Amino acid sequence: MARSPLRRLGNAHDREILRLALPAFGALIAEPLFLLSDSAIVGHLGTAQLGGLGVAGQALATLVYLCVFLAYGTTAGVARQVGAGDVRAAVRQGIDGMWLALAIGTVLAVVGWPLVPWLIDLFGASASVTPYARTYLAVSLLGIPGMLVVLAGTGVLRGLQDTRTPLLVSIGGFSGNLVLNLVFVLGLGWGVAGSAWGTVIAQTASAGVYVAVVLRAARRHGTPVRPDLGGLRTAATAGVNLLLRTAALRVVLIVGTSVAARMGDAEIAAYQVGFQMWTLLAFAHDAIAIAGQAITGRYLGASDTAGARAATRRMVQWGLACGAVFLLGILLVRPWLPGFFTSDDQVRDLLLVSLLLIAALQPIAGVVFVLDGILIGAGDGAYLAATTLIATLVFLPAALVAYGAGAGLVGLWLAIGLWMVARLITLAVRALGDAWLVTGAVRR
């Protein structure tokens, strides 16, 4: 019996989504593994050293996170060129993104190095923790150029519809980081500085792999590799809106933690565990979103709006399904999960309630993450920047009201829920319309 065209279309999209999303998920969890391996090794040195790693790691993560547009913007631009059938131009655009990453990374390292004491003091670390935090951050800044080149290189390969190579590079980088940390910290006794040097070398080596892969593609397609001022300007302009979007998201994360910390020790402890659970599930949602960036950019580059809409519908269904599965999964492990993190009854009770709200938000999160990725792939950065700011402005008063009213973590997670609903509405309205369906090799 012949299968219907709709059935075949669904299967085709499913295979494409899984082909891109599964390796992307593996690469996404590699970065937390970097930090976990660092923490496990440095933890053997003492509490102050571990605290220093934590403070410096947050400062470093903020700098890198704000530059994630190097990956997202490059993915969208390269995928459009691939869809238009011009792989040579796609590689050229990717190279421009990598040159921009190197330039930004170099500036951040040079400007940031003398500001290390001030940056660490912003976190209010204790006198015993501060020296270790300063040491770790000062050394780690040397790896910033490599870290940003990794972001851009990842975007190039995703745009070329390849998420397998970034996974392999991530595995290699994690393994190298682990070995170097063991040698430098425990073998040679370099302490916190040894951990930082291990990360710098591993990230720089990973950047070297991406450069080699892209240079090979450039030779294959006859693409020039020298910096192009016009291309750099285009990459920077496209990144501004994504930078604003990312900064607005970061505000929510920082304010949420600050509000929970002011509620009390039990509240911040329960919030951190709940937020780590939220972050872990976000990686799975993000994997589909990354597939959405690559697929959407390619369809629009090929001027296939029908294909872009069909793929969008299927990816939204995937996001909703994953959210439903995660909801059930959290409810199943909820009775036992708090015991893995704490023996404090108050923290456990707060976490049990928080997990109910986190679970309830998963179907919404699934759709939001996917639509966000699809619009990034469409190059719709200006809309994303504006609406993410609107959603953040919805969250801020809600979080402050929750704190002022003494609503505790329930109120804070409800404020996060309101933030997610605001994002869902604005993203869904856009996706249902036609304004984002701008076709062609370059979005005008």
Short mmCIF file of C-alpha atoms in Angstrom, two decimals:
data_model
loop_
_atom_site.label_atom_id
_atom_site.label_comp_id
_atom_site.label_asym_id
_atom_site.label_seq_id
_atom_site.Cartn_x
_atom_site.Cartn_y
_atom_site.Cartn_z
CA MET A 1 0.00 0.00 0.00
CA ALA A 2 1.49 3.38 -1.02
CA ARG A 3 2.16 5.91 1.69
CA SER A 4 0.62 9.36 1.39
CA PRO A 5 2.77 12.34 0.33
CA LEU A 6 2.11 13.93 3.73
CA ARG A 7 3.41 10.81 5.42
CA ARG A 8 6.55 10.83 3.29
CA LEU A 9 7.08 14.56 3.97
CA GLY A 10 6.80 14.01 7.71
CA ASN A 11 9.32 11.18 7.63
CA ALA A 12 11.74 13.21 5.55
CA HIS A 13 11.63 16.09 8.00
CA ASP A 14 11.95 13.72 10.96
CA ARG A 15 15.12 12.20 9.57
CA GLU A 16 16.58 15.61 8.83
CA ILE A 17 15.69 16.98 12.27
CA LEU A 18 17.18 13.97 14.05
CA ARG A 19 20.29 13.97 11.86
CA LEU A 20 21.05 17.52 12.94
CA ALA A 21 19.57 17.58 16.45
CA LEU A 22 21.11 14.45 18.00
CA PRO A 23 24.77 15.40 17.37
CA ALA A 24 23.94 19.00 18.34
CA PHE A 25 22.66 17.78 21.71
CA GLY A 26 25.90 15.91 22.33
CA ALA A 27 27.94 19.00 21.50
CA LEU A 28 25.75 21.18 23.74
CA ILE A 29 26.38 19.09 26.84
CA ALA A 30 30.15 19.06 26.24
CA GLU A 31 30.56 22.60 27.62
CA PRO A 32 29.01 21.78 31.02
CA LEU A 33 31.26 18.72 31.11
CA PHE A 34 34.25 21.05 30.73
CA LEU A 35 33.13 22.89 33.85
CA LEU A 36 32.25 19.73 35.77
CA SER A 37 35.66 18.17 35.13
CA ASP A 38 37.37 21.41 36.19
CA SER A 39 35.26 21.51 39.36
CA ALA A 40 35.90 17.87 40.23
CA ILE A 41 39.68 18.30 39.93
CA VAL A 42 39.97 21.74 41.55
CA GLY A 43 37.67 20.58 44.35
CA HIS A 44 40.54 18.40 45.59
CA LEU A 45 42.60 21.53 46.24
CA GLY A 46 40.21 23.08 48.75
CA THR A 47 37.03 25.06 49.24
CA ALA A 48 38.56 28.47 48.50
CA GLN A 49 40.05 27.21 45.23
CA LEU A 50 36.73 25.70 44.17
CA GLY A 51 34.96 28.95 45.05
CA GLY A 52 37.49 30.88 42.99
CA LEU A 53 36.83 28.62 40.01
CA GLY A 54 33.09 29.17 40.43
CA VAL A 55 33.33 32.97 40.51
CA ALA A 56 35.82 33.21 37.63
CA GLY A 57 33.84 30.65 35.64
CA GLN A 58 30.71 32.80 35.90
CA ALA A 59 32.58 35.88 34.69
CA LEU A 60 34.09 33.95 31.78
CA ALA A 61 30.76 32.32 30.90
CA THR A 62 29.06 35.71 30.75
CA LEU A 63 31.62 37.05 28.27
CA VAL A 64 31.34 33.97 26.06
CA TYR A 65 27.54 33.70 26.34
CA LEU A 66 27.07 37.26 25.13
CA CYS A 67 29.02 36.32 21.99
CA VAL A 68 26.87 33.30 21.13
CA PHE A 69 25.57 35.36 18.20
CA LEU A 70 28.81 34.35 16.46
CA ALA A 71 27.42 30.83 16.22
CA TYR A 72 23.76 31.65 15.59
CA GLY A 73 24.28 34.45 13.08
CA THR A 74 26.86 32.44 11.15
CA THR A 75 24.59 29.39 11.03
CA ALA A 76 21.73 31.40 9.53
CA GLY A 77 23.87 33.21 6.96
CA VAL A 78 25.78 30.13 5.80
CA ALA A 79 22.61 28.01 5.60
CA ARG A 80 20.95 30.60 3.33
CA GLN A 81 23.86 30.47 0.91
CA VAL A 82 23.76 26.66 0.94
CA GLY A 83 20.04 26.76 0.16
CA ALA A 84 20.73 29.13 -2.71
CA GLY A 85 23.20 26.60 -4.10
CA ASP A 86 26.29 28.78 -3.60
CA VAL A 87 28.53 26.78 -1.27
CA ARG A 88 31.53 28.94 -2.15
CA ALA A 89 29.73 32.04 -0.86
CA ALA A 90 28.56 30.05 2.18
CA VAL A 91 32.14 29.19 3.13
CA ARG A 92 33.18 32.82 2.46
CA GLN A 93 30.51 34.05 4.85
CA GLY A 94 31.60 31.52 7.44
CA ILE A 95 35.22 32.66 7.16
CA ASP A 96 34.09 36.26 7.72
CA GLY A 97 32.34 35.12 10.89
CA MET A 98 35.50 33.40 12.13
CA TRP A 99 37.64 36.48 11.45
CA LEU A 100 35.10 38.56 13.39
CA ALA A 101 35.26 36.05 16.27
CA LEU A 102 39.06 36.27 16.36
CA ALA A 103 38.94 40.08 16.37
CA ILE A 104 36.33 40.27 19.16
CA GLY A 105 38.13 37.60 21.20
CA THR A 106 41.44 39.43 20.94
CA VAL A 107 39.88 42.72 22.02
CA LEU A 108 38.14 41.07 24.99
CA ALA A 109 41.38 39.41 26.11
CA VAL A 110 43.44 42.60 25.82
CA VAL A 111 40.85 44.89 27.40
CA GLY A 112 39.71 42.39 30.00
CA TRP A 113 43.11 41.42 31.38
CA PRO A 114 43.79 44.64 33.33
CA LEU A 115 40.16 44.66 34.49
CA VAL A 116 40.35 41.21 36.11
CA PRO A 117 40.46 42.49 39.74
CA TRP A 118 37.47 44.75 39.12
CA LEU A 119 35.47 42.01 37.37
CA ILE A 120 36.05 39.60 40.24
CA ASP A 121 35.18 42.20 42.87
CA LEU A 122 31.80 42.70 41.15
CA PHE A 123 30.84 39.20 42.32
CA GLY A 124 31.55 40.06 45.97
CA ALA A 125 33.84 37.08 46.57
CA SER A 126 35.40 36.63 50.00
CA ALA A 127 39.02 37.51 50.74
CA SER A 128 40.03 33.83 50.67
CA VAL A 129 38.33 33.14 47.32
CA THR A 130 39.33 36.32 45.46
CA PRO A 131 43.01 35.50 44.73
CA TYR A 132 42.11 32.17 43.13
CA ALA A 133 39.31 33.73 41.10
CA ARG A 134 41.64 36.43 39.80
CA THR A 135 44.30 33.89 38.86
CA TYR A 136 41.87 31.64 37.02
CA LEU A 137 40.23 34.48 35.09
CA ALA A 138 43.54 36.16 34.18
CA VAL A 139 44.84 32.95 32.60
CA SER A 140 41.50 31.95 31.06
CA LEU A 141 41.18 35.24 29.17
CA LEU A 142 44.01 34.02 26.96
CA GLY A 143 41.62 31.37 25.69
CA ILE A 144 38.83 33.81 24.79
CA PRO A 145 39.90 34.18 21.12
CA GLY A 146 39.90 30.40 20.72
CA MET A 147 36.53 30.06 22.48
CA LEU A 148 34.91 32.58 20.15
CA VAL A 149 36.48 31.02 17.05
CA VAL A 150 34.96 27.72 18.24
CA LEU A 151 31.53 29.42 18.38
CA ALA A 152 31.88 30.81 14.86
CA GLY A 153 33.35 27.57 13.50
CA THR A 154 30.45 25.64 14.99
CA GLY A 155 28.07 28.04 13.24
CA VAL A 156 29.83 27.51 9.90
CA LEU A 157 29.48 23.73 10.06
CA ARG A 158 25.89 23.88 11.30
CA GLY A 159 25.07 26.16 8.39
CA LEU A 160 26.68 23.60 6.08
CA GLN A 161 24.21 21.07 7.62
CA ASP A 162 26.97 19.31 9.59
CA THR A 163 26.45 18.89 13.34
CA ARG A 164 28.48 15.68 13.57
CA THR A 165 31.90 17.36 13.27
CA PRO A 166 31.17 19.83 16.11
CA LEU A 167 30.21 16.84 18.27
CA LEU A 168 33.53 15.13 17.54
CA VAL A 169 35.47 18.32 18.22
CA SER A 170 33.60 18.78 21.51
CA ILE A 171 34.40 15.23 22.61
CA GLY A 172 38.05 15.75 21.72
CA GLY A 173 38.16 19.10 23.52
CA PHE A 174 36.54 17.68 26.66
CA SER A 175 38.91 14.72 26.72
CA GLY A 176 41.96 16.94 26.21
CA ASN A 177 40.78 19.34 28.90
CA LEU A 178 40.38 16.49 31.37
CA VAL A 179 43.85 15.06 30.72
CA LEU A 180 45.56 18.47 30.83
CA ASN A 181 43.83 19.39 34.09
CA LEU A 182 44.87 16.14 35.72
CA VAL A 183 48.49 16.70 34.64
CA PHE A 184 48.72 20.42 35.42
CA VAL A 185 46.71 20.51 38.65
CA LEU A 186 47.37 17.17 40.33
CA GLY A 187 50.55 16.08 38.55
CA LEU A 188 52.58 19.31 38.33
CA GLY A 189 50.90 21.06 41.24
CA TRP A 190 50.04 24.25 39.34
CA GLY A 191 46.80 24.67 41.29
CA VAL A 192 43.98 26.81 39.93
CA ALA A 193 46.27 28.29 37.29
CA GLY A 194 46.88 24.77 35.95
CA SER A 195 43.16 24.21 35.53
CA ALA A 196 42.87 27.48 33.61
CA TRP A 197 45.83 26.61 31.37
CA GLY A 198 44.27 23.23 30.60
CA THR A 199 41.07 24.90 29.44
CA VAL A 200 42.96 27.53 27.40
CA ILE A 201 44.98 24.89 25.56
CA ALA A 202 41.97 22.62 24.96
CA GLN A 203 39.80 25.47 23.62
CA THR A 204 42.58 26.85 21.45
CA ALA A 205 43.26 23.41 20.01
CA SER A 206 39.55 23.01 19.27
CA ALA A 207 39.61 26.35 17.47
CA GLY A 208 42.57 25.09 15.44
CA VAL A 209 40.56 22.07 14.34
CA TYR A 210 37.70 24.28 13.16
CA VAL A 211 40.13 26.51 11.25
CA ALA A 212 41.64 23.45 9.56
CA VAL A 213 38.20 22.07 8.60
CA VAL A 214 37.01 25.40 7.18
CA LEU A 215 40.31 25.99 5.33
CA ARG A 216 39.92 22.58 3.72
CA ALA A 217 36.42 23.52 2.60
CA ALA A 218 37.76 26.84 1.29
CA ARG A 219 40.38 25.06 -0.82
CA ARG A 220 37.79 22.63 -2.14
CA HIS A 221 35.45 25.41 -3.27
CA GLY A 222 38.07 27.97 -4.28
CA THR A 223 37.07 30.42 -1.53
CA PRO A 224 39.49 33.20 -0.49
CA VAL A 225 40.38 33.21 3.19
CA ARG A 226 41.74 36.70 3.74
CA PRO A 227 39.61 39.11 5.81
CA ASP A 228 36.95 40.98 3.84
CA LEU A 229 35.88 44.29 5.37
CA GLY A 230 32.45 44.16 3.76
CA GLY A 231 31.89 40.63 5.02
CA LEU A 232 33.08 41.54 8.51
CA ARG A 233 30.71 44.51 8.56
CA THR A 234 27.79 42.31 7.45
CA ALA A 235 28.58 39.70 10.10
CA ALA A 236 28.87 42.34 12.82
CA THR A 237 25.62 44.06 11.79
CA ALA A 238 23.72 40.77 11.82
CA GLY A 239 25.14 40.00 15.25
CA VAL A 240 24.00 43.20 16.96
CA ASN A 241 20.34 42.17 17.21
CA LEU A 242 21.26 38.69 18.43
CA LEU A 243 23.57 40.26 21.02
CA LEU A 244 20.67 42.38 22.31
CA ARG A 245 18.46 39.29 22.43
CA THR A 246 21.08 37.36 24.37
CA ALA A 247 21.69 40.23 26.80
CA ALA A 248 17.95 40.41 27.55
CA LEU A 249 17.90 36.68 28.26
CA ARG A 250 20.93 37.04 30.51
CA VAL A 251 19.18 39.72 32.54
CA VAL A 252 16.41 37.28 33.40
CA LEU A 253 18.92 34.65 34.55
CA ILE A 254 20.86 37.11 36.71
CA VAL A 255 17.78 38.73 38.26
CA GLY A 256 16.19 35.35 38.97
CA THR A 257 19.27 34.20 40.89
CA SER A 258 19.52 37.55 42.72
CA VAL A 259 15.88 37.45 43.81
CA ALA A 260 16.19 33.85 45.04
CA ALA A 261 19.38 34.72 46.96
CA ARG A 262 17.58 37.53 48.77
CA MET A 263 14.78 35.18 49.83
CA GLY A 264 17.11 33.08 51.99
CA ASP A 265 19.70 30.32 51.98
CA ALA A 266 17.18 27.51 51.54
CA GLU A 267 15.49 29.32 48.68
CA ILE A 268 18.68 29.99 46.73
CA ALA A 269 19.83 26.40 47.26
CA ALA A 270 16.53 25.00 45.96
CA TYR A 271 16.42 27.50 43.11
CA GLN A 272 19.92 26.58 41.94
CA VAL A 273 19.08 22.88 41.81
CA GLY A 274 15.80 23.59 40.02
CA PHE A 275 17.50 25.91 37.58
CA GLN A 276 20.17 23.31 36.80
CA MET A 277 17.35 20.90 35.96
CA TRP A 278 15.77 23.59 33.76
CA THR A 279 19.13 24.16 32.03
CA LEU A 280 19.68 20.46 31.38
CA LEU A 281 16.29 20.16 29.69
CA ALA A 282 16.97 23.36 27.77
CA PHE A 283 19.92 21.61 26.08
CA ALA A 284 17.56 19.04 24.60
CA HIS A 285 15.16 21.76 23.41
CA ASP A 286 18.13 23.73 22.05
CA ALA A 287 19.22 20.77 19.95
CA ILE A 288 15.97 20.95 17.98
CA ALA A 289 16.30 24.75 17.83
CA ILE A 290 19.77 24.38 16.28
CA ALA A 291 18.34 22.01 13.69
CA GLY A 292 15.71 24.69 13.10
CA GLN A 293 18.36 27.33 12.43
CA ALA A 294 20.11 25.21 9.82
CA ILE A 295 16.98 23.85 8.12
CA THR A 296 15.10 27.16 8.01
CA GLY A 297 18.08 29.07 6.62
CA ARG A 298 18.55 26.49 3.88
CA TYR A 299 14.89 26.48 2.81
CA LEU A 300 14.67 30.27 2.70
CA GLY A 301 17.96 30.48 0.81
CA ALA A 302 16.39 28.16 -1.76
CA SER A 303 13.27 30.42 -1.86
CA ASP A 304 11.15 27.47 -0.68
CA THR A 305 8.68 29.08 1.71
CA ALA A 306 6.37 26.05 1.59
CA GLY A 307 9.21 23.81 2.69
CA ALA A 308 10.15 26.27 5.46
CA ARG A 309 6.57 26.27 6.77
CA ALA A 310 6.26 22.48 6.60
CA ALA A 311 9.55 22.03 8.45
CA THR A 312 8.48 24.64 11.02
CA ARG A 313 5.24 22.80 11.74
CA ARG A 314 7.10 19.53 12.18
CA MET A 315 9.75 21.03 14.46
CA VAL A 316 7.10 22.70 16.61
CA GLN A 317 5.43 19.29 16.96
CA TRP A 318 8.79 17.85 18.00
CA GLY A 319 9.26 20.64 20.55
CA LEU A 320 5.80 20.11 21.99
CA ALA A 321 6.30 16.33 22.15
CA CYS A 322 9.66 16.69 23.89
CA GLY A 323 8.12 19.12 26.35
CA ALA A 324 5.35 16.64 27.16
CA VAL A 325 7.89 13.83 27.66
CA PHE A 326 10.00 16.03 29.94
CA LEU A 327 6.90 16.99 31.93
CA LEU A 328 6.12 13.35 32.61
CA GLY A 329 9.77 12.54 33.27
CA ILE A 330 10.09 15.24 35.94
CA LEU A 331 6.90 14.11 37.62
CA LEU A 332 8.20 10.52 37.72
CA VAL A 333 11.56 11.37 39.33
CA ARG A 334 10.26 14.25 41.47
CA PRO A 335 9.72 12.26 44.70
CA TRP A 336 13.33 11.04 44.71
CA LEU A 337 15.26 13.81 42.97
CA PRO A 338 15.69 16.24 45.91
CA GLY A 339 17.39 13.52 47.95
CA PHE A 340 20.28 13.42 45.49
CA PHE A 341 21.10 17.07 46.18
CA THR A 342 20.24 17.82 49.79
CA SER A 343 19.36 16.37 53.18
CA ASP A 344 17.86 19.67 54.35
CA ASP A 345 14.10 19.24 54.77
CA GLN A 346 13.31 22.87 53.97
CA VAL A 347 15.32 22.82 50.75
CA ARG A 348 13.76 19.49 49.81
CA ASP A 349 10.22 20.82 50.30
CA LEU A 350 10.96 23.95 48.27
CA LEU A 351 12.47 21.86 45.49
CA LEU A 352 9.49 19.51 45.39
CA VAL A 353 7.16 22.45 44.75
CA SER A 354 9.56 24.05 42.24
CA LEU A 355 9.75 20.85 40.23
CA LEU A 356 5.99 20.89 39.71
CA LEU A 357 6.20 24.32 38.12
CA ILE A 358 9.29 23.42 36.09
CA ALA A 359 7.47 20.36 34.77
CA ALA A 360 4.37 22.36 33.85
CA LEU A 361 6.47 24.81 31.81
CA GLN A 362 8.18 22.18 29.66
CA PRO A 363 5.62 22.01 26.79
CA ILE A 364 5.73 25.82 26.55
CA ALA A 365 9.54 25.76 26.67
CA GLY A 366 9.65 23.18 23.89
CA VAL A 367 7.69 25.39 21.50
CA VAL A 368 9.49 28.60 22.53
CA PHE A 369 12.98 27.19 22.01
CA VAL A 370 12.07 25.75 18.61
CA LEU A 371 10.40 28.93 17.33
CA ASP A 372 13.32 30.99 18.60
CA GLY A 373 15.72 28.80 16.61
CA ILE A 374 13.56 28.95 13.49
CA LEU A 375 13.43 32.76 13.53
CA ILE A 376 17.19 32.92 14.15
CA GLY A 377 17.62 30.70 11.10
CA ALA A 378 15.39 33.09 9.15
CA GLY A 379 17.65 35.99 10.13
CA ASP A 380 14.78 37.69 11.97
CA GLY A 381 17.12 39.17 14.59
CA ALA A 382 15.48 42.59 14.92
CA TYR A 383 12.13 41.05 15.83
CA LEU A 384 13.77 38.64 18.28
CA ALA A 385 15.68 41.45 19.97
CA ALA A 386 12.55 43.58 20.39
CA THR A 387 10.26 40.81 21.62
CA THR A 388 12.83 39.26 23.95
CA LEU A 389 13.22 42.69 25.54
CA ILE A 390 9.43 42.93 25.87
CA ALA A 391 9.29 39.52 27.55
CA THR A 392 12.08 40.56 29.92
CA LEU A 393 10.16 43.72 30.82
CA VAL A 394 7.19 41.46 31.62
CA PHE A 395 9.36 39.27 33.85
CA LEU A 396 11.12 41.97 35.88
CA PRO A 397 8.08 43.52 37.62
CA ALA A 398 6.53 40.08 38.10
CA ALA A 399 9.68 38.85 39.86
CA LEU A 400 9.85 41.96 42.04
CA VAL A 401 6.17 41.64 42.96
CA ALA A 402 6.71 37.98 43.85
CA TYR A 403 9.60 38.96 46.12
CA GLY A 404 7.79 41.91 47.70
CA ALA A 405 4.65 39.86 48.33
CA GLY A 406 6.63 37.08 49.99
CA ALA A 407 5.49 34.56 47.40
CA GLY A 408 8.79 32.67 47.65
CA LEU A 409 10.06 30.35 44.94
CA VAL A 410 6.52 29.65 43.76
CA GLY A 411 6.13 33.31 42.89
CA LEU A 412 9.56 33.45 41.23
CA TRP A 413 8.87 30.40 39.05
CA LEU A 414 5.44 31.83 38.17
CA ALA A 415 7.23 35.00 37.04
CA ILE A 416 9.50 32.84 34.87
CA GLY A 417 6.38 31.13 33.56
CA LEU A 418 4.89 34.52 32.65
CA TRP A 419 8.14 35.35 30.85
CA MET A 420 7.91 32.13 28.85
CA VAL A 421 4.26 32.77 27.96
CA ALA A 422 5.16 36.26 26.73
CA ARG A 423 7.89 34.77 24.54
CA LEU A 424 5.48 32.08 23.29
CA ILE A 425 2.85 34.60 22.24
CA THR A 426 5.25 36.94 20.44
CA LEU A 427 7.08 34.09 18.67
CA ALA A 428 3.88 32.29 17.65
CA VAL A 429 2.35 35.49 16.24
CA ARG A 430 5.45 36.00 14.13
CA ALA A 431 5.63 32.38 12.96
CA LEU A 432 1.97 32.39 11.88
CA GLY A 433 2.54 35.44 9.70
CA ASP A 434 4.63 35.88 6.56
CA ALA A 435 7.02 38.69 7.52
CA TRP A 436 9.80 36.30 8.58
CA LEU A 437 9.69 34.36 5.29
CA VAL A 438 12.30 36.49 3.54
CA THR A 439 13.89 34.43 0.78
CA GLY A 440 17.18 34.60 -1.06
CA ALA A 441 20.85 33.96 -0.45
CA VAL A 442 21.10 37.10 1.70
CA ARG A 443 18.34 38.53 3.87
CA ARG A 444 17.70 42.12 2.83
#
